[in-house]
Tab-separated table of C-alpha atoms in Angstrom:
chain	number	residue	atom	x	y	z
Q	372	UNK	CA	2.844	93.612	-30.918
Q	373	UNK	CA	4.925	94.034	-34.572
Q	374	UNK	CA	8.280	92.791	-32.839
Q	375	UNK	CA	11.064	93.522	-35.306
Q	376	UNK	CA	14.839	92.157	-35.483
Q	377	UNK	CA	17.465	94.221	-37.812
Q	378	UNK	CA	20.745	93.576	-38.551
Q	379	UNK	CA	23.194	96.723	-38.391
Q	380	UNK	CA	26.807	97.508	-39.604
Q	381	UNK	CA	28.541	100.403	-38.460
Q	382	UNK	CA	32.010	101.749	-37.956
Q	383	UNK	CA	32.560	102.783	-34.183
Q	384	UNK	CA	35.581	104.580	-34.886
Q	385	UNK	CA	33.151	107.590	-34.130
Q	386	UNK	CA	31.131	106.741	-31.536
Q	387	UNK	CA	31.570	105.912	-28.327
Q	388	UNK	CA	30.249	102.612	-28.285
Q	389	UNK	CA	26.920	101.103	-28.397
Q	390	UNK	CA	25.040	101.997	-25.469
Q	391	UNK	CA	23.201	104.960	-25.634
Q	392	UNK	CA	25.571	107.960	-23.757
Q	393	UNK	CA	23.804	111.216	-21.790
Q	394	UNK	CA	25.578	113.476	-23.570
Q	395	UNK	CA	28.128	111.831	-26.069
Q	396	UNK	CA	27.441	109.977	-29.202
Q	397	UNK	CA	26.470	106.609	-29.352
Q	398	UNK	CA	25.092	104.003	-31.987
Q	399	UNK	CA	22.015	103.154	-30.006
Q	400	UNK	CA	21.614	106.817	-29.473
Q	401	UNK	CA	21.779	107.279	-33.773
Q	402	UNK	CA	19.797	104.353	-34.383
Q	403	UNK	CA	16.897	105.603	-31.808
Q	404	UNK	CA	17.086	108.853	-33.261
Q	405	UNK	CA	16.303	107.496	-36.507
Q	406	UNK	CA	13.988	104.930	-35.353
Q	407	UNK	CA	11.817	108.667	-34.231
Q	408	UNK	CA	12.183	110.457	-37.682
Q	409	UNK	CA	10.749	107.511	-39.028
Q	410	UNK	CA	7.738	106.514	-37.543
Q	411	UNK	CA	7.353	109.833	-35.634
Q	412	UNK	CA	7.734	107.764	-31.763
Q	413	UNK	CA	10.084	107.245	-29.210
Q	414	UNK	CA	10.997	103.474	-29.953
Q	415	UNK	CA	14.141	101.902	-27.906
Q	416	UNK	CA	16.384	99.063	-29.134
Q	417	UNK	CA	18.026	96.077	-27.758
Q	418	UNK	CA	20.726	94.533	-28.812
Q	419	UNK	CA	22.735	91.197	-29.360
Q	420	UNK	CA	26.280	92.434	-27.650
Q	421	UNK	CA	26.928	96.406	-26.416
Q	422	UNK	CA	30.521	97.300	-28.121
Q	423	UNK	CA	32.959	98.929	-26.440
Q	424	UNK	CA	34.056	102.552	-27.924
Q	425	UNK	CA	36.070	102.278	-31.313
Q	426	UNK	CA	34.436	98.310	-31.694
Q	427	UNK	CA	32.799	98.089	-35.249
Q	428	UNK	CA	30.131	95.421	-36.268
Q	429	UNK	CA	29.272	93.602	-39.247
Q	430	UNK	CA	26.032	92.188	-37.484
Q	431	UNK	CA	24.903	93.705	-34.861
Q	432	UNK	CA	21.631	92.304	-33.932
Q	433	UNK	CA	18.579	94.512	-32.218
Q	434	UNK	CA	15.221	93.995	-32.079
Q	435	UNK	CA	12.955	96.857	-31.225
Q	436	UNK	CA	8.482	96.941	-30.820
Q	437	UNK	CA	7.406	99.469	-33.281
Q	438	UNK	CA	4.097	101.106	-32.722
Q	439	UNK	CA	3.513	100.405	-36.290
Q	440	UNK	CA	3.922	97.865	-39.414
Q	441	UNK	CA	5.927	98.015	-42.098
Q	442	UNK	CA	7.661	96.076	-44.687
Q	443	UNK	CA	10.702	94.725	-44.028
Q	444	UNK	CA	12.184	96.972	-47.398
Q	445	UNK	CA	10.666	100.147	-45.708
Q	446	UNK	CA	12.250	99.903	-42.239
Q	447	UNK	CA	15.961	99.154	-44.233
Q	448	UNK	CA	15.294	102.075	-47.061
Q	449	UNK	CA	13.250	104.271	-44.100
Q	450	UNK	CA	15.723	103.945	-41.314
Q	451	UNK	CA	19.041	104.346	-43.858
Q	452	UNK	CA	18.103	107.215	-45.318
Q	453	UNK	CA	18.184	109.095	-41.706
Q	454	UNK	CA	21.307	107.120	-40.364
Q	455	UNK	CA	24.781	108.638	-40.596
Q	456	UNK	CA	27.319	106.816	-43.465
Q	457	UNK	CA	28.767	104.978	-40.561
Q	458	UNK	CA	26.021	103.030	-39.556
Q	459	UNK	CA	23.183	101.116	-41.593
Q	460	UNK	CA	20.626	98.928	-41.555
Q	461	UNK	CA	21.475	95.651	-43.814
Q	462	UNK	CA	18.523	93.427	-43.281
Q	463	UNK	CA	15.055	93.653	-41.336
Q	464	UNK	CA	12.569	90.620	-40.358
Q	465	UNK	CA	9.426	90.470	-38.275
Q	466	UNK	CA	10.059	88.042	-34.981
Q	467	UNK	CA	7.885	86.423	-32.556
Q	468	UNK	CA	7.118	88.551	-29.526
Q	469	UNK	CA	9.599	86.105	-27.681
Q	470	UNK	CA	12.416	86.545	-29.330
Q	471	UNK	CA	14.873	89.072	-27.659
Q	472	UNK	CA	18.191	89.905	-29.276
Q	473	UNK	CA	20.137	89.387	-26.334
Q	474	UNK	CA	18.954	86.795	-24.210
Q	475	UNK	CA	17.931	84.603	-27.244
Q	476	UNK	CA	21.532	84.360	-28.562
Q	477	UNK	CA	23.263	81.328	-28.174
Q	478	UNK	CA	26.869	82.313	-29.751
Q	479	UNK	CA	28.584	85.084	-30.548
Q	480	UNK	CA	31.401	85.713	-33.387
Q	481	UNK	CA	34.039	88.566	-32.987
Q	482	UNK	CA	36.835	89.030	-35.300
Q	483	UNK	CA	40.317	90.725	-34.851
Q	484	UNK	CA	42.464	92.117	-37.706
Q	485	UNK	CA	45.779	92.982	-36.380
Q	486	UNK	CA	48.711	94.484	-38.791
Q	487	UNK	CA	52.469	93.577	-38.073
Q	488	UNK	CA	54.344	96.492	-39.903
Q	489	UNK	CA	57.682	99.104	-38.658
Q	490	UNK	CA	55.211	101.961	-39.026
Q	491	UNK	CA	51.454	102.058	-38.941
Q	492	UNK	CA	49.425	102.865	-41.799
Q	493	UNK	CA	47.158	106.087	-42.099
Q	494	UNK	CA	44.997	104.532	-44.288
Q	495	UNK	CA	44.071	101.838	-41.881
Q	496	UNK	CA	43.736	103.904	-38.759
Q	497	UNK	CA	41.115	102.501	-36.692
Q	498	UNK	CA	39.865	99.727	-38.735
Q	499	UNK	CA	43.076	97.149	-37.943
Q	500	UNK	CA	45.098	96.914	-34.852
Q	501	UNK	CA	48.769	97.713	-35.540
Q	502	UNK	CA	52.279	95.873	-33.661
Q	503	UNK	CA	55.668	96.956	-35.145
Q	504	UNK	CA	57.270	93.938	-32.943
Q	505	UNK	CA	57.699	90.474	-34.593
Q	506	UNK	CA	55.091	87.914	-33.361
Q	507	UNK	CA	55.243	84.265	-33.146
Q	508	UNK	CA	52.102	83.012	-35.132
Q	509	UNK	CA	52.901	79.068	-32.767
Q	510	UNK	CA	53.076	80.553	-29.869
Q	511	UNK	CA	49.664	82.406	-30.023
Q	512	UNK	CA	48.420	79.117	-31.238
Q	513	UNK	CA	49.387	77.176	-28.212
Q	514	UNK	CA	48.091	80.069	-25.541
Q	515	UNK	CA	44.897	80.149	-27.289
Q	516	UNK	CA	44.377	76.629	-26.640
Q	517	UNK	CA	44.053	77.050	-23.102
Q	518	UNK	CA	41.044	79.360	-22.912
Q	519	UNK	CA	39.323	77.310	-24.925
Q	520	UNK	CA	36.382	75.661	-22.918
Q	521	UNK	CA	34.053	76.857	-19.580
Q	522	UNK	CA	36.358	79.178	-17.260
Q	523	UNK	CA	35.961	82.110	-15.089
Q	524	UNK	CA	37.341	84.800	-16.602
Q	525	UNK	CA	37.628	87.433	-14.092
Q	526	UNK	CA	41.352	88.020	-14.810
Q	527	UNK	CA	39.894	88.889	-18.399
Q	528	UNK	CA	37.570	91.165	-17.735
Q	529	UNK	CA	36.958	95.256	-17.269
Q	530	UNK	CA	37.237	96.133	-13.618
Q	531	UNK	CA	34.263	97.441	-14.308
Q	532	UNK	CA	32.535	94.903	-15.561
Q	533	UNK	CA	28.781	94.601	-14.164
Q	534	UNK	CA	28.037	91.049	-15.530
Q	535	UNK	CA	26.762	88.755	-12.556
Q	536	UNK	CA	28.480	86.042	-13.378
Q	537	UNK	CA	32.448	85.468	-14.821
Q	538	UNK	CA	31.946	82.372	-16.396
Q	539	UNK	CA	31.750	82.125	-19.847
Q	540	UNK	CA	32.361	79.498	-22.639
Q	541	UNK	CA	35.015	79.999	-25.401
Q	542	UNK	CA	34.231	77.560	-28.482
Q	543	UNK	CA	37.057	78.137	-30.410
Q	544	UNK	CA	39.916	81.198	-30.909
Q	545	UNK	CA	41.455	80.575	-34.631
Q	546	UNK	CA	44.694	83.056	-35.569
Q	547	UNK	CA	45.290	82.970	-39.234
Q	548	UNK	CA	48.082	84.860	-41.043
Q	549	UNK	CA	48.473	86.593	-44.402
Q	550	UNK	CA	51.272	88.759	-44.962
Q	551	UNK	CA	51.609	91.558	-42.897
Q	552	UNK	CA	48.012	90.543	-41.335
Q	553	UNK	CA	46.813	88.442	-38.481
Q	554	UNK	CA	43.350	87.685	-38.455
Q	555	UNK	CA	42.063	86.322	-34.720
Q	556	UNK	CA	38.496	84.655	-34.354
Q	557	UNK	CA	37.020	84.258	-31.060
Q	558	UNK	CA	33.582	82.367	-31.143
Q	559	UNK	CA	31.328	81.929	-27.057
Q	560	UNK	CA	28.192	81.820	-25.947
Q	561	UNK	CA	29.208	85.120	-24.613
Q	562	UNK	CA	31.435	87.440	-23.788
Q	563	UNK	CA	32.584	89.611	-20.450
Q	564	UNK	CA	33.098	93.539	-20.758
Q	565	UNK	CA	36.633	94.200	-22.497
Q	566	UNK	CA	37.202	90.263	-22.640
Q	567	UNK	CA	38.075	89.966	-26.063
Q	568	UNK	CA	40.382	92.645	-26.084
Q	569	UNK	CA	42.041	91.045	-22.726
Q	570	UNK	CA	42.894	88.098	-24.409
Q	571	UNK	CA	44.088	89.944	-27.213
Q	572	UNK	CA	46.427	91.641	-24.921
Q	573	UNK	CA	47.540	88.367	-23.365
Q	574	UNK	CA	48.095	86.230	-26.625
Q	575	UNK	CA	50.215	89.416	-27.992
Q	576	UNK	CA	52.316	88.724	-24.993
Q	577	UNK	CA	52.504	85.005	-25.682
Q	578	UNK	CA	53.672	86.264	-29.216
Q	579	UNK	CA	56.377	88.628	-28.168
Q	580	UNK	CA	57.428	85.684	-25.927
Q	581	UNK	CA	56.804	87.439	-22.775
Q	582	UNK	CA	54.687	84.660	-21.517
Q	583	UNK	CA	54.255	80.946	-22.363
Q	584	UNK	CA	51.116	79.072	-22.959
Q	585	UNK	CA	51.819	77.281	-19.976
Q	586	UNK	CA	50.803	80.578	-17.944
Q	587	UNK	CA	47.734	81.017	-19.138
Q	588	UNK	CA	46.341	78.431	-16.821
Q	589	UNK	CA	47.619	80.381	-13.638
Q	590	UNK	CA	46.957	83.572	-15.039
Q	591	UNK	CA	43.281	81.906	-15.505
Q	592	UNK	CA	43.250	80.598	-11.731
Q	593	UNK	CA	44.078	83.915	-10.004
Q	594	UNK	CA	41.167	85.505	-11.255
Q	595	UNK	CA	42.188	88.910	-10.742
Q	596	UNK	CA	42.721	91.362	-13.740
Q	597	UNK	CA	45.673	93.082	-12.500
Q	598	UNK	CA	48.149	89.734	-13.029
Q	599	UNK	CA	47.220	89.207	-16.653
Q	600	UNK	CA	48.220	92.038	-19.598
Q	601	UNK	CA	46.948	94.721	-20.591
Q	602	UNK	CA	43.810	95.277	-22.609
Q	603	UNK	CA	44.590	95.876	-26.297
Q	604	UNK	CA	43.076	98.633	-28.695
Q	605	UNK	CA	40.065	98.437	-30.060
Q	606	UNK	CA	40.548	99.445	-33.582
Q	607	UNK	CA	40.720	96.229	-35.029
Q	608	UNK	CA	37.247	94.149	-33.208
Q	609	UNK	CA	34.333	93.313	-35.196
Q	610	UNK	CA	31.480	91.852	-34.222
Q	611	UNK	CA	31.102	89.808	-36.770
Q	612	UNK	CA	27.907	87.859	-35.768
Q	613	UNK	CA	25.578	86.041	-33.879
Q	614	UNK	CA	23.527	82.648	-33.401
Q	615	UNK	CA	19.826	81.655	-32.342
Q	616	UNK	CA	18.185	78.644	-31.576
Q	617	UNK	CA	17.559	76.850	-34.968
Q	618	UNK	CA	13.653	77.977	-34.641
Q	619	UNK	CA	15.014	81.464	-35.397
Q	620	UNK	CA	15.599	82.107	-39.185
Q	621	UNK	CA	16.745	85.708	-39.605
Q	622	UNK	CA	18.488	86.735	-43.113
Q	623	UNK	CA	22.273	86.567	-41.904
Q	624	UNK	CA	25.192	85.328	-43.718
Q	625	UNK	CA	28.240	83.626	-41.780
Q	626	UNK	CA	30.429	85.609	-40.287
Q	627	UNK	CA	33.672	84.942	-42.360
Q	628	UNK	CA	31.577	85.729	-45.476
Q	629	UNK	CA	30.634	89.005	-44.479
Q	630	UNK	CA	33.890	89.770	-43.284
Q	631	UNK	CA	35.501	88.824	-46.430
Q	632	UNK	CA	32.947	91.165	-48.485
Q	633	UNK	CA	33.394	94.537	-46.167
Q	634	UNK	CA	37.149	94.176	-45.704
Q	635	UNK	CA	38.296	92.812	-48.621
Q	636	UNK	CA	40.603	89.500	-50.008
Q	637	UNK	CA	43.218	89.536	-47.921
Q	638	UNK	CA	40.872	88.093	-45.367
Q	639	UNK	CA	41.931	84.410	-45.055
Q	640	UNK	CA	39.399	81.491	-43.937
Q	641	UNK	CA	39.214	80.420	-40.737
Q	642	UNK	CA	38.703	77.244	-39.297
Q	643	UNK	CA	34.691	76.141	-39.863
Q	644	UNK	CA	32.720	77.872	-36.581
Q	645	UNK	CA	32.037	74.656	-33.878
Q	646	UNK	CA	28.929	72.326	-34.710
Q	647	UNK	CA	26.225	73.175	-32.456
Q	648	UNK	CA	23.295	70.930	-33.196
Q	649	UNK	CA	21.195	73.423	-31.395
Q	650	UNK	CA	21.927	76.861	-33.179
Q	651	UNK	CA	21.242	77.764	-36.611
């Protein structure tokens, strides 16, 4: 078995969402579609994290079992030049046949650009999330603080959700601010359906000063969705990328740098990601 790992960017603003969709469009769905104009078979994809509808990614890791061999150059060039403009292929690597996209990731990355302006801007539709109320940058600070760490997080998570277990483990949530833009980094081992943009929702309302930080632990205790605010758009979320054991050396560039070359220099640094001794 050839397994394969890729790396994929796409917009979502078009699709709705990841997971391949019966009838409506999907990125797995494009991505499969090209996968069978290419090598002329059915091949299915996994992948790192399924985003929601509207979600973009910067790094999207999949790794699919092609019935046949080719260079890593041939499956980018092959596979881009059957892909729509809003999704392509950056990088391609042969893996061991244990690897698995999913299961084998030890962190994940998301990003969320957020624009404080009166009016929202046209040109930015669907690639930033837009407030017109002031927000306190100190106060979003301080709530974040308090998801940091191992919780359950069912009071952050879709009622819908299918995920077996609501624990997960937030490493670190950085806000920075540059002008009219607030740039939020959430960094766990995982995440629940709809969690990031549930704790965008919540740290929005710690900004407007409808809550303090020293809710968040209750809200965290009741575990129950429908006492913690509501889930934000999700215009402005990135998946922006994602870890392996160190054994694992696929072609990937940190997450801020990537960010910073697709959206541009008003992206500011974050903090450095959490030392993990045992992720790459």
């Amino acid at each position: 078995m050839n397994r394969v790992a890729l790396g994929i960017c796409y917009d979502g603003s078009a699709w709705y969402g990841w997971q391949r969709q019966p009838v409506l469009p999907s990125v797995q769905s494009e991505l499969e579609n090209a996968l069978l104009k290419f090598v002329g078979q059915p091949v299915a994809v996994c992948c790192a994290g399924r985003t929601d509808r509207g979600v973009h990614a910067l790094n999207q890791v999949v790794h699919l079992d092609p019935p046949v061999k080719r260079s890593a150059q041939a499956w980018v060039s092959g596979l881009n030049a059957f892909l729509p403009s809003s999704i392509s292929v950056q990088w391609a690597q042969e893996v061991d046949d244990t690897f698995h996209a999913r299961f084998s990731a030890r962190q994940r990355t998301y990003f969320y650009v957020l624009r404080e302006a009166n009016v929202r801007s046209p040109l930015l539709d669907g690639k930033v999330g837009w407030v017109f109320r002031p927000l306190d940058l100190e106060r979003m600070r301080r709530a974040a603080e308090h998801f940091v760490g191992t919780h359950d997080f069912s009071s952050f998570r879709s009622t819908d959700c299918q995920a077996k277990s609501p624990v997960r483990e937030i490493h670190a949530i950085d806000i920075q601010k540059s002008g009219s833009f607030y740039v939020f980094r959430f960094v766990a081992n995982a995440f629940l359906h709809h969690m990031v943009r549930n704790l965008m929702g919540t740290l929005l309302y710690a900004g407007y000063g409808r809550l303090d930080a020293s809710d968040i632990p209750t809200l965290i205790e009741r575990r129950d969705r429908q006492y913690a605010p509501p889930t934000f758009a999700p215009d402005g979320l990135y998946l922006a990328g994602v870890k392996y054991e160190e054994a694992v050396q696929l072609p990937m560039q940190d997450p801020l740098t990537l960010f910073q070359q697709h959206l541009g220099p008003w992206i500011i640094p974050a903090r450095p990601e959490p030392e993990d001794p045992g992720v790459a």
